Short mmCIF file of C-alpha atoms in Angstrom, two decimals:
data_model
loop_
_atom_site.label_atom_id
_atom_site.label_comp_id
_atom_site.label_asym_id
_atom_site.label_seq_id
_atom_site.Cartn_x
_atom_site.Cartn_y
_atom_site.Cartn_z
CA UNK A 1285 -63.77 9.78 -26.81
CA UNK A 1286 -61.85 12.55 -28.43
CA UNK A 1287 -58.63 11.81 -26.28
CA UNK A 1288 -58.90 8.04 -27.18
CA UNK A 1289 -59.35 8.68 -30.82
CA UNK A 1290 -56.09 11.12 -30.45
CA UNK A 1291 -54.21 8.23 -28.67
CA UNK A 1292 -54.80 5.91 -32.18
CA UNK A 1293 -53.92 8.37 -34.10
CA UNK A 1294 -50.46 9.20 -32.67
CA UNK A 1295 -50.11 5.76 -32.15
CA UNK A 1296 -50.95 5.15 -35.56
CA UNK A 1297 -48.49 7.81 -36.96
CA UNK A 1298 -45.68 7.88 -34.40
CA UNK A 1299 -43.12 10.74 -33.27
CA UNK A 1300 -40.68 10.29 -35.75
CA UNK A 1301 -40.10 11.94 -39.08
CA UNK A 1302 -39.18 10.84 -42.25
CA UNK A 1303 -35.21 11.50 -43.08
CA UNK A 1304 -36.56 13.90 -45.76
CA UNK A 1305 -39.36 15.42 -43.58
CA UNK A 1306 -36.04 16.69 -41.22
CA UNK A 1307 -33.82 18.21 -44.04
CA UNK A 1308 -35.48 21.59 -43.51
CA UNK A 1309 -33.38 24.87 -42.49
CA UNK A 1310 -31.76 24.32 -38.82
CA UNK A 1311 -32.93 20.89 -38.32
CA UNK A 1312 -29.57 19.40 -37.71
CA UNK A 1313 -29.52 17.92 -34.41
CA UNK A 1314 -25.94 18.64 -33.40
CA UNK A 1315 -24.07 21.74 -34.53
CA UNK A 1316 -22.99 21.80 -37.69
CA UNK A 1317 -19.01 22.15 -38.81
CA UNK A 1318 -17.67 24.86 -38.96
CA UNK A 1319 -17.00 26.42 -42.64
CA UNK A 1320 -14.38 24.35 -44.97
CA UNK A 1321 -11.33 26.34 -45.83
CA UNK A 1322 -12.09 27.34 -49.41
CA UNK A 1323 -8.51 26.68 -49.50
CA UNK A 1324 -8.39 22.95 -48.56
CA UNK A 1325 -9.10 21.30 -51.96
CA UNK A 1326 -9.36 17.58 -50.37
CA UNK A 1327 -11.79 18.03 -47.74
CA UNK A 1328 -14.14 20.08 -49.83
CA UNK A 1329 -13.57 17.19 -52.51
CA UNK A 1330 -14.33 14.56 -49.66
CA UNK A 1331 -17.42 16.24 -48.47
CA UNK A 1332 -18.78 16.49 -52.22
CA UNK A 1333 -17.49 12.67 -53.09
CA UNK A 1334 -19.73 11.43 -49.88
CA UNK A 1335 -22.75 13.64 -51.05
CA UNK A 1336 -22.44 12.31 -54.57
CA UNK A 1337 -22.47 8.58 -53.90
CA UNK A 1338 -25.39 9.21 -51.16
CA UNK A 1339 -27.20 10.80 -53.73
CA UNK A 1340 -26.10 8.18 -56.72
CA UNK A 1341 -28.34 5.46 -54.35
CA UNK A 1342 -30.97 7.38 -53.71
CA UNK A 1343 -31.72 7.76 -57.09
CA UNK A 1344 -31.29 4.07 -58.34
CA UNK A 1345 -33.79 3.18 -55.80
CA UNK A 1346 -36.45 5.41 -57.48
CA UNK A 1347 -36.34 8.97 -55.31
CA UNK A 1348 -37.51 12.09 -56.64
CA UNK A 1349 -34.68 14.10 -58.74
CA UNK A 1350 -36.13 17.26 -55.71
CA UNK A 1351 -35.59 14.76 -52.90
CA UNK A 1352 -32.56 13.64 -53.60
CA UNK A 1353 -30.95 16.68 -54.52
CA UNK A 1354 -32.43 18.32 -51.11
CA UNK A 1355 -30.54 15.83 -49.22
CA UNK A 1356 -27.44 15.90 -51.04
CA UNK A 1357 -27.00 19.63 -50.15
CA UNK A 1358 -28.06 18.64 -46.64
CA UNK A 1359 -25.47 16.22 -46.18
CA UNK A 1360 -23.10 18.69 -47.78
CA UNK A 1361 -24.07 21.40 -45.92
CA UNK A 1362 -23.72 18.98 -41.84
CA UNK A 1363 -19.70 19.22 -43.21
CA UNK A 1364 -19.61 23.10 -43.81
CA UNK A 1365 -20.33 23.44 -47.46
CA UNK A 1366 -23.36 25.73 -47.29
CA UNK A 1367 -22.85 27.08 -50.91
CA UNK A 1368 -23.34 23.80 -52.96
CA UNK A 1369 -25.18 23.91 -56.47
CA UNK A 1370 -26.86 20.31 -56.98
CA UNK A 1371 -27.74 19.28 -60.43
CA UNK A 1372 -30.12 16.28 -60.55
CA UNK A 1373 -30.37 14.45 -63.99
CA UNK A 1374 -32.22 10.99 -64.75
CA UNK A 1375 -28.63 9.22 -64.60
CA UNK A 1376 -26.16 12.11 -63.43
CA UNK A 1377 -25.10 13.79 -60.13
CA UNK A 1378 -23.22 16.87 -60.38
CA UNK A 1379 -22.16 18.86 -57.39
CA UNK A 1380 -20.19 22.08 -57.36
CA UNK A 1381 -19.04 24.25 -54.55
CA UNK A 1382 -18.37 27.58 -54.67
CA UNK A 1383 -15.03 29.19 -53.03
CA UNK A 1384 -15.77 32.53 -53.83
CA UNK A 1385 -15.29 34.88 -56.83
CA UNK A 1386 -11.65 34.61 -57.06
CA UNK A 1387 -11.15 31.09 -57.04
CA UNK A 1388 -12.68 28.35 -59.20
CA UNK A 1389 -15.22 26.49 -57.55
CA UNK A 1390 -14.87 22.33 -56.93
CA UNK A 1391 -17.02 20.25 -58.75
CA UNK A 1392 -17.83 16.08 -58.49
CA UNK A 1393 -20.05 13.74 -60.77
CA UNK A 1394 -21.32 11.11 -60.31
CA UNK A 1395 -23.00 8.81 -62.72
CA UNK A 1396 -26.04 5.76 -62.04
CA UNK A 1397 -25.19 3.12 -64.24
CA UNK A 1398 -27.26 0.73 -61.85
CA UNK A 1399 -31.13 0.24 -61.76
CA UNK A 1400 -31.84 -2.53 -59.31
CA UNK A 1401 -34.51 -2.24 -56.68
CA UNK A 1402 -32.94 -2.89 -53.60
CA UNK A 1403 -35.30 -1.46 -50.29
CA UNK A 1404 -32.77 -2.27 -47.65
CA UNK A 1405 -30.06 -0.20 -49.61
CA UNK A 1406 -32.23 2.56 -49.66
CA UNK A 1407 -33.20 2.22 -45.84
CA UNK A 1408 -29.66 1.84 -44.87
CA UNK A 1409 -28.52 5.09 -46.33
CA UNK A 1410 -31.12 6.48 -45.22
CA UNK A 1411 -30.38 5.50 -41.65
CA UNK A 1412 -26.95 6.58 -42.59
CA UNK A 1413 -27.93 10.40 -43.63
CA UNK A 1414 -29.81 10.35 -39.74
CA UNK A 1415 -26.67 9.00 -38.43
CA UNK A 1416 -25.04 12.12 -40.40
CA UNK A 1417 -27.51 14.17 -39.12
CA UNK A 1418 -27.55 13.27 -35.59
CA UNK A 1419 -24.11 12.49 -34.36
CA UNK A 1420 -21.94 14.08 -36.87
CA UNK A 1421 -19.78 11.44 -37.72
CA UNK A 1422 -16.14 12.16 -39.47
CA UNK A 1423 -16.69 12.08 -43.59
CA UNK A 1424 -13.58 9.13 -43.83
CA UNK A 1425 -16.26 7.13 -41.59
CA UNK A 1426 -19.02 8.08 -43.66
CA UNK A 1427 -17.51 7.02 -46.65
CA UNK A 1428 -16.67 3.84 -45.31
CA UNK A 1429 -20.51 3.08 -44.36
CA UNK A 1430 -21.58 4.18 -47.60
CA UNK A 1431 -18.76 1.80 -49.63
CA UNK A 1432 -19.95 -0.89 -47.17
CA UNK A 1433 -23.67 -0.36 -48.40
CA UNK A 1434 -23.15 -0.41 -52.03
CA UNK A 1435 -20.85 -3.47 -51.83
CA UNK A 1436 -23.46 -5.64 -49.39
CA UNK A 1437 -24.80 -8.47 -51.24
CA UNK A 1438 -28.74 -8.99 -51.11
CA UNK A 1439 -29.77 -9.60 -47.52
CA UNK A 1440 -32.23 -12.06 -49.12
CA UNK A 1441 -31.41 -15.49 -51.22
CA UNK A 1442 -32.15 -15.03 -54.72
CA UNK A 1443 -34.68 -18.14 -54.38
CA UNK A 1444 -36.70 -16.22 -51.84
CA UNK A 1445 -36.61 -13.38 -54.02
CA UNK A 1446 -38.18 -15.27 -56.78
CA UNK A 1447 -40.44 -16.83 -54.96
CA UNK A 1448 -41.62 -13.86 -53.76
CA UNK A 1449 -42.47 -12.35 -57.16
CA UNK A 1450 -44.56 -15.46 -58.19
CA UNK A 1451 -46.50 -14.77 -54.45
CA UNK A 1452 -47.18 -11.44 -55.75
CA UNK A 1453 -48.19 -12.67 -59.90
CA UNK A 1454 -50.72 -14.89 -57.49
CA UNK A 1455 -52.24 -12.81 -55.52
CA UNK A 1456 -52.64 -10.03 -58.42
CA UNK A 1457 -54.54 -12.90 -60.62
CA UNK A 1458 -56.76 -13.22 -57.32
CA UNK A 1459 -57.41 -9.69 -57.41
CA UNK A 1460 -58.48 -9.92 -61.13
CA UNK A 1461 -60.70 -11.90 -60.17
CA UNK A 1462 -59.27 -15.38 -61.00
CA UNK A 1463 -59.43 -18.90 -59.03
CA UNK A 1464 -56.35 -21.54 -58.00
CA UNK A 1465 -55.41 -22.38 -61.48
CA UNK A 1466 -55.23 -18.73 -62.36
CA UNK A 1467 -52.51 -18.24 -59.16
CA UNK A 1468 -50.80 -21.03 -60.12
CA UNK A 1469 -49.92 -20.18 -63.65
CA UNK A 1470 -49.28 -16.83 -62.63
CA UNK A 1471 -46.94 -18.28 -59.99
CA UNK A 1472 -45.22 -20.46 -62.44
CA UNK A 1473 -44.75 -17.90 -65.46
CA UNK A 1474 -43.66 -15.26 -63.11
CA UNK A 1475 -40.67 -17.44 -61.42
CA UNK A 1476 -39.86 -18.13 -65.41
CA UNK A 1477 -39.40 -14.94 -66.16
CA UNK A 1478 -37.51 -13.43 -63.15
CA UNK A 1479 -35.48 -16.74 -63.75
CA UNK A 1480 -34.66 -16.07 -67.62
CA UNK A 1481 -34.37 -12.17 -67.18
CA UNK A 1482 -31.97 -12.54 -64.13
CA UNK A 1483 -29.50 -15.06 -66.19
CA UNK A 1484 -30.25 -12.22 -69.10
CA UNK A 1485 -29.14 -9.55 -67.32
CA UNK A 1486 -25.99 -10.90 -65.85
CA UNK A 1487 -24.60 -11.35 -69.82
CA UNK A 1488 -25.71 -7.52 -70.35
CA UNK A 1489 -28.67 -7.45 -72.33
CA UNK A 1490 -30.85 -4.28 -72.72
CA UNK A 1491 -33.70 -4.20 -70.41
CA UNK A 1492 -35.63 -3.64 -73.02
CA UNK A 1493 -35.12 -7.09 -74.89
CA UNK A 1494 -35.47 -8.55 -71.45
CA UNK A 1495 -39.18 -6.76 -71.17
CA UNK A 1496 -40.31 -8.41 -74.77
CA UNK A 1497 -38.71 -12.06 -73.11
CA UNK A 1498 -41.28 -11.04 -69.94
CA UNK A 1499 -43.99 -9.67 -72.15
CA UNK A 1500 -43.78 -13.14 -74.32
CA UNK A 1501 -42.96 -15.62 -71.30
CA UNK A 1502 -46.16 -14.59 -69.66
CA UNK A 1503 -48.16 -15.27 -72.06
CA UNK A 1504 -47.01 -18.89 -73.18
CA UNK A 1505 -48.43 -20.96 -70.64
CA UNK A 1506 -52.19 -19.58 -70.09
CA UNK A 1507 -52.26 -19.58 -73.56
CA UNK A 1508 -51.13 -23.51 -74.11
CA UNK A 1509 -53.60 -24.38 -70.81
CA UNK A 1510 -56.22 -22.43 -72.29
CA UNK A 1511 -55.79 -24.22 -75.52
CA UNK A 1512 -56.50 -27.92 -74.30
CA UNK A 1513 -58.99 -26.48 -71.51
CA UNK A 1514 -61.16 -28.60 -72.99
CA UNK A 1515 -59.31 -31.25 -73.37
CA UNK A 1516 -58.35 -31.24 -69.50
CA UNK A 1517 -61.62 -30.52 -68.24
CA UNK A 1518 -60.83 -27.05 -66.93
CA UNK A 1519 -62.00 -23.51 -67.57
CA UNK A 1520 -59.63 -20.57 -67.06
CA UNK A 1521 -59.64 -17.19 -68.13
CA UNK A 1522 -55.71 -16.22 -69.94
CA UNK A 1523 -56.10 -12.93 -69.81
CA UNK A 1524 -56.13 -12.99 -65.58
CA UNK A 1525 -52.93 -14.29 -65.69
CA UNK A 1526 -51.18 -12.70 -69.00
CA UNK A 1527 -52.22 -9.41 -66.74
CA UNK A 1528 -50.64 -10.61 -63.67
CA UNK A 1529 -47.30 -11.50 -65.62
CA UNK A 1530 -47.26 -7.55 -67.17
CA UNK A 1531 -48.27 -5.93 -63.42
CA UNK A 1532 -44.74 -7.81 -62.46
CA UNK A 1533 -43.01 -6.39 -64.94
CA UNK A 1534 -44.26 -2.79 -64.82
CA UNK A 1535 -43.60 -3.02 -61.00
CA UNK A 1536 -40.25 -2.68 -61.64
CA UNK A 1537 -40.76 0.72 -63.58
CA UNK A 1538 -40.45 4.34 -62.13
CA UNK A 1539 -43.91 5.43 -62.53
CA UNK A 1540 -44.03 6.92 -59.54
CA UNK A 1541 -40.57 9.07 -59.42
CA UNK A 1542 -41.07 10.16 -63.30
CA UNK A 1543 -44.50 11.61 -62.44
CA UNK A 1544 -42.98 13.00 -59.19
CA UNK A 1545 -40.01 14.45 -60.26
CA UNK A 1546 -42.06 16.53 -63.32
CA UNK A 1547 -45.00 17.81 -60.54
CA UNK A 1548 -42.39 18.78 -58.02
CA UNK A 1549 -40.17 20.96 -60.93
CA UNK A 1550 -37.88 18.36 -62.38
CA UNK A 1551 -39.03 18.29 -65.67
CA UNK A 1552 -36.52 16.83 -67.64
CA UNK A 1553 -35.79 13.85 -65.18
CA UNK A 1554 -39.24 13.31 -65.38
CA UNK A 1555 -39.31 13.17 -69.39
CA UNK A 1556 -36.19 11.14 -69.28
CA UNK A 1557 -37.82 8.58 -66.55
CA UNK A 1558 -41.36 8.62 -68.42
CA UNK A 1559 -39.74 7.95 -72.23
CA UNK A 1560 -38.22 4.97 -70.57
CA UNK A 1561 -41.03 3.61 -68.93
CA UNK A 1562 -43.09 3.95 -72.17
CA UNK A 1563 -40.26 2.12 -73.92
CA UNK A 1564 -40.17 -0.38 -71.01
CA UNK A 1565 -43.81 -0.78 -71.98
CA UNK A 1566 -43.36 -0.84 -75.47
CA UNK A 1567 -41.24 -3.94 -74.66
CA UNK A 1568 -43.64 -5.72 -72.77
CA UNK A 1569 -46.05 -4.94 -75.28
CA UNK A 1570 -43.66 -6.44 -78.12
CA UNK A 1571 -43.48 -9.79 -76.89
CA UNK A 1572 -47.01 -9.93 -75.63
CA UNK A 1573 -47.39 -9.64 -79.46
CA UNK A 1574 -44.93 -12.01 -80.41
CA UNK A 1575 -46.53 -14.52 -78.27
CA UNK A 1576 -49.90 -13.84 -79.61
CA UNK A 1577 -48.89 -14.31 -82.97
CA UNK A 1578 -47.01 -16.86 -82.52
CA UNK A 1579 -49.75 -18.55 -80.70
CA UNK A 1580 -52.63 -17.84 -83.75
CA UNK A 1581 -49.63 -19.93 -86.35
CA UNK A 1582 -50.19 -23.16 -84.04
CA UNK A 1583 -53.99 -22.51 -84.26
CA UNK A 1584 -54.27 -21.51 -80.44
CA UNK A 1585 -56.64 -18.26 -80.36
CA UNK A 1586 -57.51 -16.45 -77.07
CA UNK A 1587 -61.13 -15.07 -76.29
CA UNK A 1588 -62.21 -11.75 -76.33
CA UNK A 1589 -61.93 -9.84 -73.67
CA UNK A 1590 -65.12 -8.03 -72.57
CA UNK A 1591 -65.21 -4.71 -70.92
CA UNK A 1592 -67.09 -6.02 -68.55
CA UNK A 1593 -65.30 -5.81 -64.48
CA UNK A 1594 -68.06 -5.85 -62.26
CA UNK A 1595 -67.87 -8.54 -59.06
CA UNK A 1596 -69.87 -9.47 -56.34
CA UNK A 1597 -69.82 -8.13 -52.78
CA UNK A 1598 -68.66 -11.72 -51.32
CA UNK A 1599 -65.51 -11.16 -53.25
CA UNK A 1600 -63.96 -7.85 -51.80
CA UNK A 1601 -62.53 -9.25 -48.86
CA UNK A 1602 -60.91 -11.60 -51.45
CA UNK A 1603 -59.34 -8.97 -53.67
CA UNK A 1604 -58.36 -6.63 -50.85
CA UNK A 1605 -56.44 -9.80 -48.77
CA UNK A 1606 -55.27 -10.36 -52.54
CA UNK A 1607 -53.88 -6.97 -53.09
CA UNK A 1608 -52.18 -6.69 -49.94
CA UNK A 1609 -50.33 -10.18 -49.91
CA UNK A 1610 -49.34 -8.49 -53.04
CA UNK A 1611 -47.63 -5.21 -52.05
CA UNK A 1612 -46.20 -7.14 -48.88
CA UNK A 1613 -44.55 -9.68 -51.43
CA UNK A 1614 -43.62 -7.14 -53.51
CA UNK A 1615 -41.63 -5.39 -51.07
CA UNK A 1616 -39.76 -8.88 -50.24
CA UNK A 1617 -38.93 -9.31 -53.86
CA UNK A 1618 -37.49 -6.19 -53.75
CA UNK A 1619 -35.51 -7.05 -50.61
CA UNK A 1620 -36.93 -4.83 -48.35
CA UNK A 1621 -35.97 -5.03 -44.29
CA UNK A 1622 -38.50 -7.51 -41.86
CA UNK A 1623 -39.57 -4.13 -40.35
CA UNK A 1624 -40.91 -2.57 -44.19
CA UNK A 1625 -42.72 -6.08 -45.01
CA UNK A 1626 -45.94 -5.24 -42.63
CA UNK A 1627 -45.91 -1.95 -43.48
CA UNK A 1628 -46.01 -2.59 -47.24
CA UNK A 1629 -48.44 -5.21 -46.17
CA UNK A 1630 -50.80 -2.38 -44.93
CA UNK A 1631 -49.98 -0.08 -47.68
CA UNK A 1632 -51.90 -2.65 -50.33
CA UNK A 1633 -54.49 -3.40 -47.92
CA UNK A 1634 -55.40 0.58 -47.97
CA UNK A 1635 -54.75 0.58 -51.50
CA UNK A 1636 -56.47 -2.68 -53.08
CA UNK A 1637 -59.78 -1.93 -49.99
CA UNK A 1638 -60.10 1.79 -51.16
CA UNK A 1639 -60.26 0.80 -55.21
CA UNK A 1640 -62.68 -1.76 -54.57
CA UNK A 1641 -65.29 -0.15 -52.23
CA UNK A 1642 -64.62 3.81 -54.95
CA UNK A 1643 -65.61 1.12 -57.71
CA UNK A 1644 -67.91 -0.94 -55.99
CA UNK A 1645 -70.20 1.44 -53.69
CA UNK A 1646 -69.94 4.92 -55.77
CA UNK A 1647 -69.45 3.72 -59.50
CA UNK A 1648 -66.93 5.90 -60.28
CA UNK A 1649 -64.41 5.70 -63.19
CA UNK A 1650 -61.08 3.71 -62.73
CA UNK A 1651 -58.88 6.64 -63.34
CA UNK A 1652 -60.72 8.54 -60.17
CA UNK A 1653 -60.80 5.34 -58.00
CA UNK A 1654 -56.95 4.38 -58.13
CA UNK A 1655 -55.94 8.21 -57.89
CA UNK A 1656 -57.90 8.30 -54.48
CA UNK A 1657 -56.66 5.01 -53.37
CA UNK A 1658 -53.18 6.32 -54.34
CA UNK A 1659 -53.53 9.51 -52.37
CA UNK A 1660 -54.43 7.62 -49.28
CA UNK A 1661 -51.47 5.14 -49.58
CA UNK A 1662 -49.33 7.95 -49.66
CA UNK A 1663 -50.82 9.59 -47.10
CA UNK A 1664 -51.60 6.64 -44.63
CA UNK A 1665 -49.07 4.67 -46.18
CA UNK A 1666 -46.37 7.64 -45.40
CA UNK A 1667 -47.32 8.26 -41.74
CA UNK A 1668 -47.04 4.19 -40.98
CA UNK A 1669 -43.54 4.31 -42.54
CA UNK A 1670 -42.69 7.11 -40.55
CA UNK A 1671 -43.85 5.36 -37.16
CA UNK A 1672 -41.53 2.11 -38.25
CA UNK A 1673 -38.47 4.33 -39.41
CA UNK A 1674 -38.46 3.06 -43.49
CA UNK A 1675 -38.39 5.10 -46.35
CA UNK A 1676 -41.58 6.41 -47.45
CA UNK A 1677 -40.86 5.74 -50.68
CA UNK A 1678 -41.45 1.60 -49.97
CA UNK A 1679 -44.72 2.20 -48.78
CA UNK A 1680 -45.66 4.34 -51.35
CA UNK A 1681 -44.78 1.69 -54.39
CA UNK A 1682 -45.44 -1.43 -52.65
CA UNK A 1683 -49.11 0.12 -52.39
CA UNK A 1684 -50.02 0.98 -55.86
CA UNK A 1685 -47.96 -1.88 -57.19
CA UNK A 1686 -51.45 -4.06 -57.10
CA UNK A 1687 -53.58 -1.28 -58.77
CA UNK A 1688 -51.19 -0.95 -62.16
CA UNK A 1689 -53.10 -1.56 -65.15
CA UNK A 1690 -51.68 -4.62 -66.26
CA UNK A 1691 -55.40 -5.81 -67.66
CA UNK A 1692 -55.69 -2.61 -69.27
CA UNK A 1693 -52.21 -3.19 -71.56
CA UNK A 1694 -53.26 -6.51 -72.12
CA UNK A 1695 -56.83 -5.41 -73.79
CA UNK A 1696 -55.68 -2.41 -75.76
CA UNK A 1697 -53.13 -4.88 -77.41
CA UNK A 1698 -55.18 -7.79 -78.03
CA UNK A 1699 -57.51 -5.13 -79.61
CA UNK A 1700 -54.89 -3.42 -81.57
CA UNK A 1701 -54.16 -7.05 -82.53
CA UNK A 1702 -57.75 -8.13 -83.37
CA UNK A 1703 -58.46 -5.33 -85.68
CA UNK A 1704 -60.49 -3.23 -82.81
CA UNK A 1705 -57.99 0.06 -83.08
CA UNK A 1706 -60.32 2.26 -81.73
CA UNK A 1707 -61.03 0.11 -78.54
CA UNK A 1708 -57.42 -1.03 -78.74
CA UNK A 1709 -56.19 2.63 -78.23
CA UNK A 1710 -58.82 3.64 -75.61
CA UNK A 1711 -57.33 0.93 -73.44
CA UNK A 1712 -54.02 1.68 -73.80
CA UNK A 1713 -55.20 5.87 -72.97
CA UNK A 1714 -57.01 4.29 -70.22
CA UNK A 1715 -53.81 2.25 -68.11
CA UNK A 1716 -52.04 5.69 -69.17
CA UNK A 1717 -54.86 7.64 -67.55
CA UNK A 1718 -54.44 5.27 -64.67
CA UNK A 1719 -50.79 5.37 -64.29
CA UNK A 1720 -50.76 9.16 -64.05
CA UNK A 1721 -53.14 9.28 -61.58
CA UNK A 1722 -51.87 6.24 -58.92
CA UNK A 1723 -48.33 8.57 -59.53
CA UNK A 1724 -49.80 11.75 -58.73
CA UNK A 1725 -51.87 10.60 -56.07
CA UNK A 1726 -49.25 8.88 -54.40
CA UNK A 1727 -47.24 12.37 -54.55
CA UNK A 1728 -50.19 14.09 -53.27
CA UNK A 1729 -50.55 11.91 -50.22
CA UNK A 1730 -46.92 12.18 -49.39
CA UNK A 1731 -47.06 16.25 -49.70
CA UNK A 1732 -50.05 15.84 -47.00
CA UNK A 1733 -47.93 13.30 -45.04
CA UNK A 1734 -44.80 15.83 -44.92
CA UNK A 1735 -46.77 18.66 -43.56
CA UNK A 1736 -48.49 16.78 -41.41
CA UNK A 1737 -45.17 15.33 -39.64
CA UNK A 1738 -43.15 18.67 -40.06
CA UNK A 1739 -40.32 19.13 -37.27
CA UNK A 1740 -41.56 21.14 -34.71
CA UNK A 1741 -37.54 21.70 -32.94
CA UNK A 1742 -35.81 24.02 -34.78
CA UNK A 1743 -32.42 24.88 -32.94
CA UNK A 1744 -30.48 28.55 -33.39
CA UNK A 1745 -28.73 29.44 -36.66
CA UNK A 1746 -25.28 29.25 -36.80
CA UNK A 1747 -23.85 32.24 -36.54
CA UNK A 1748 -21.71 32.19 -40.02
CA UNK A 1749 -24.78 31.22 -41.56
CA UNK A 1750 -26.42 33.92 -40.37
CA UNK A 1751 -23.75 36.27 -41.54
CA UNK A 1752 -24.03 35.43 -44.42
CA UNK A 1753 -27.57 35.81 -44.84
CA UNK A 1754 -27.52 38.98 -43.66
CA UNK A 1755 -24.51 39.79 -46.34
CA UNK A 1756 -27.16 38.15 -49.08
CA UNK A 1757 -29.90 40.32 -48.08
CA UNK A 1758 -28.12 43.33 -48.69
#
């Protein structure tokens, strides 16, 4: 039984490593360059260029400041620049290599102006640092395959794209508990609002203002079909699908790298990344507002929301199949490759079927139940994304991406609103709470994952490397 059991589970988690499980001391599969001439200006400036703009999509796409930084000095270090300082900002690359004490060292910058979500970019350079890594291609060639990667268009339509966000507003009302009407409103506000922020962003407005449009879009239409419910002979609860609408537009927040990057010792990337999600919030928030007042002028008032999230048994297969059509439609939106989509798929399953049985079968808070459902999507989560080659970092956000505390935001505000301040704020501490802990759980699991899957091949030193070493030590 033991040996079957063993079979799963290296079935289950594969032989591969993640790219960033493999940038450890001497893990370079072919022998690395010899040392640049400190002397020859344009290939140390090439080297550093490539390692930049590796590093520059990395970080759009949401990786740790630690992460990316460790394989920017990896990829440095495959060309012969072993004595690279990295400095890893929330929007700024700088890379410097030193040429000794008597010459000035060479130094490149790089700045992310872009923030689009894009999981295929990310899993092609990815596949490109391996490539790096394992065949030791020329850095002109290199920098070709990276251009060619930040110029490809979507691999997706933007209609699919779309379409795939109101899949995921749907099956996040179903896992709030809400019926057909509920998925279909969801469905329909969500493709308004990717619609309306997409044409917003190409004329360059802040993301911000184009949060308040989401916050305020996705409340509109529950609010007008809640208003002639009666009218239409229908019942529906708005505050199902004003939740879905905000879990959209929080998905496209880095919750997870902010919190990452200040556990892991990248403090000030992590403050920069967490002021702008809470301003991202803020937005949402805003127009939530907006829409609520607007709403009370034309004599349309929502009910209150009670406290109350308790469900029956029969419905857990429900909201776990919910959650994970979710993450898996998440990941699509986000144009992820065919291979992440049932991997994400299984991600939300573990997620959504871990928060419901914590919350149904022990009764425990909601800030403990999503942290442990976090921690085993990145654990789980990361060893299946080893086994199909992707990034863990898909997994790990297409997993929690159901669990975000959309309904929370939603009842602090209407609180705030509805002169309940105290309750109002206790929500709002509450998706905080819960936000901190799917992010640190998440980074938890991955830790695990990375030890777990740690390269056991570990080829001789160079023997300049170990020279100099040797001169360091002394």
């Amino acid at each position: 039984m033991r040996e079957y059991i063993g079979r799963a589970l290296r079935r289950l988690t594969g032989t591969s490593q993640a790219t960033i499980d493999t940038i450890e001391p001497g893990s370079i599969m072919v022998s690395p360059r010899k040392p640049i001439d400190r002397f020859d200006v344009a290939a140390i400036t090439e080297v550093l260029d490539l390692a930049t703009k590796i590093g520059a999509v990395l970080l759009d796409s949401g990786t740790a400041a630690v992460d990316t930084q460790s394989q920017i000095k990896f990829v440095a270090g495959v060309y012969g620049l072993a004595d690279v300082d990295v400095d890893v900002t929330y929007n700024t690359i700088v890379v410097s290599a030193r040429r000794g004490a008597t010459l000035p060292p060479i130094t490149t910058m790089e700045q992310v102006y872009y923030r689009s979500m894009d999981f295929t970019r990310l899993a092609e350079v990815d596949r490109l640092i391996r490539k790096i890594r394992d065949t030791g291609i020329t850095p002109s060639t290199a920098h070709r395959l990276v251009d060619a990667i930040i110029t490809a268009p979507h691999p997706y339509r933007y209609s699919i794209a779309t379409a795939a966000w109101g899949v995921m507003a749907s099956a996040i009302g179903v896992l709030l508990g809400g019926h057909v009407l509920v998925a279909v409103l969801a469905f329909v506000s969500t493709v308004v609002t990717i619609t309306v922020n997409r044409k917003l962003n190409r004329i360059g407005t802040p993301v911000f203002f184009q949060q308040v449009m989401g916050g305020f879009i996705a409340v509109v239409p529950a609010a007008v079909v809640y208003g002639n419910a009666e009218r239409l002979g229908i019942t529906i609860a708005p505050s199902q699908v004003i939740a879905a609408g905000i879990v959209v537009l929080l998905s496209g927040l880095s919750l997870v790298g902010s919190v990452q990057d200040a556990i892991t010792g990248a403090p000030i990337t992590g403050v920069a990344r967490f002021f702008e999600l809470l301003l991202m919030t803020g937005g949402i928030i805003a127009g939530v507002g907006i829409a609520l007042r607007g709403l009370e002028i034309t004599g349309i008032y929502l009910p209150t929301i009670t406290t109350s999230t308790a469900f029956d048994a029969v419905e857990i297969p429900a909201r776990v199949a919910a959650g994970a059509v979710a993450a898996g439609a998440y990941a699509l939106g986000c144009y992820a490759q065919r291979r992440a989509l049932p991997v994400a798929f299984l991600g939300g399953l573990i997620g959504s079927g871990v928060v419901v049985a914590v919350t149904y079968f022990l009764s425990v808070g909601d800030v403990i139940a999503n942290g442990v459902a976090a921690a085993c999507v990145g654990l789980i989560g990361g060893l299946l994304a080893r086994r199909a080659l992707v990034p863990p970092l898909v997994v790990a956000v297409a997993g929690i991406t159901p669990l975000l505390p959309g309904l929370a935001v939603y009842r602090g505000l209407y609180g705030i609103l509805n002169e309940q301040t105290l309750e109002g704020f206790t929500w709002v501490a509450s998706a905080l709470a819960v936000g901190c802990a799917l992010a640190a759980g998440v980074t938890l699991g991955e830790f695990v994952a990375r030890t777990m899957r740690r390269p056991r091949f570990t080829p001789p030193h160079p023997e300049w490397l170990l020279r100099r070493r040797l001169s360091a030590r002394e």
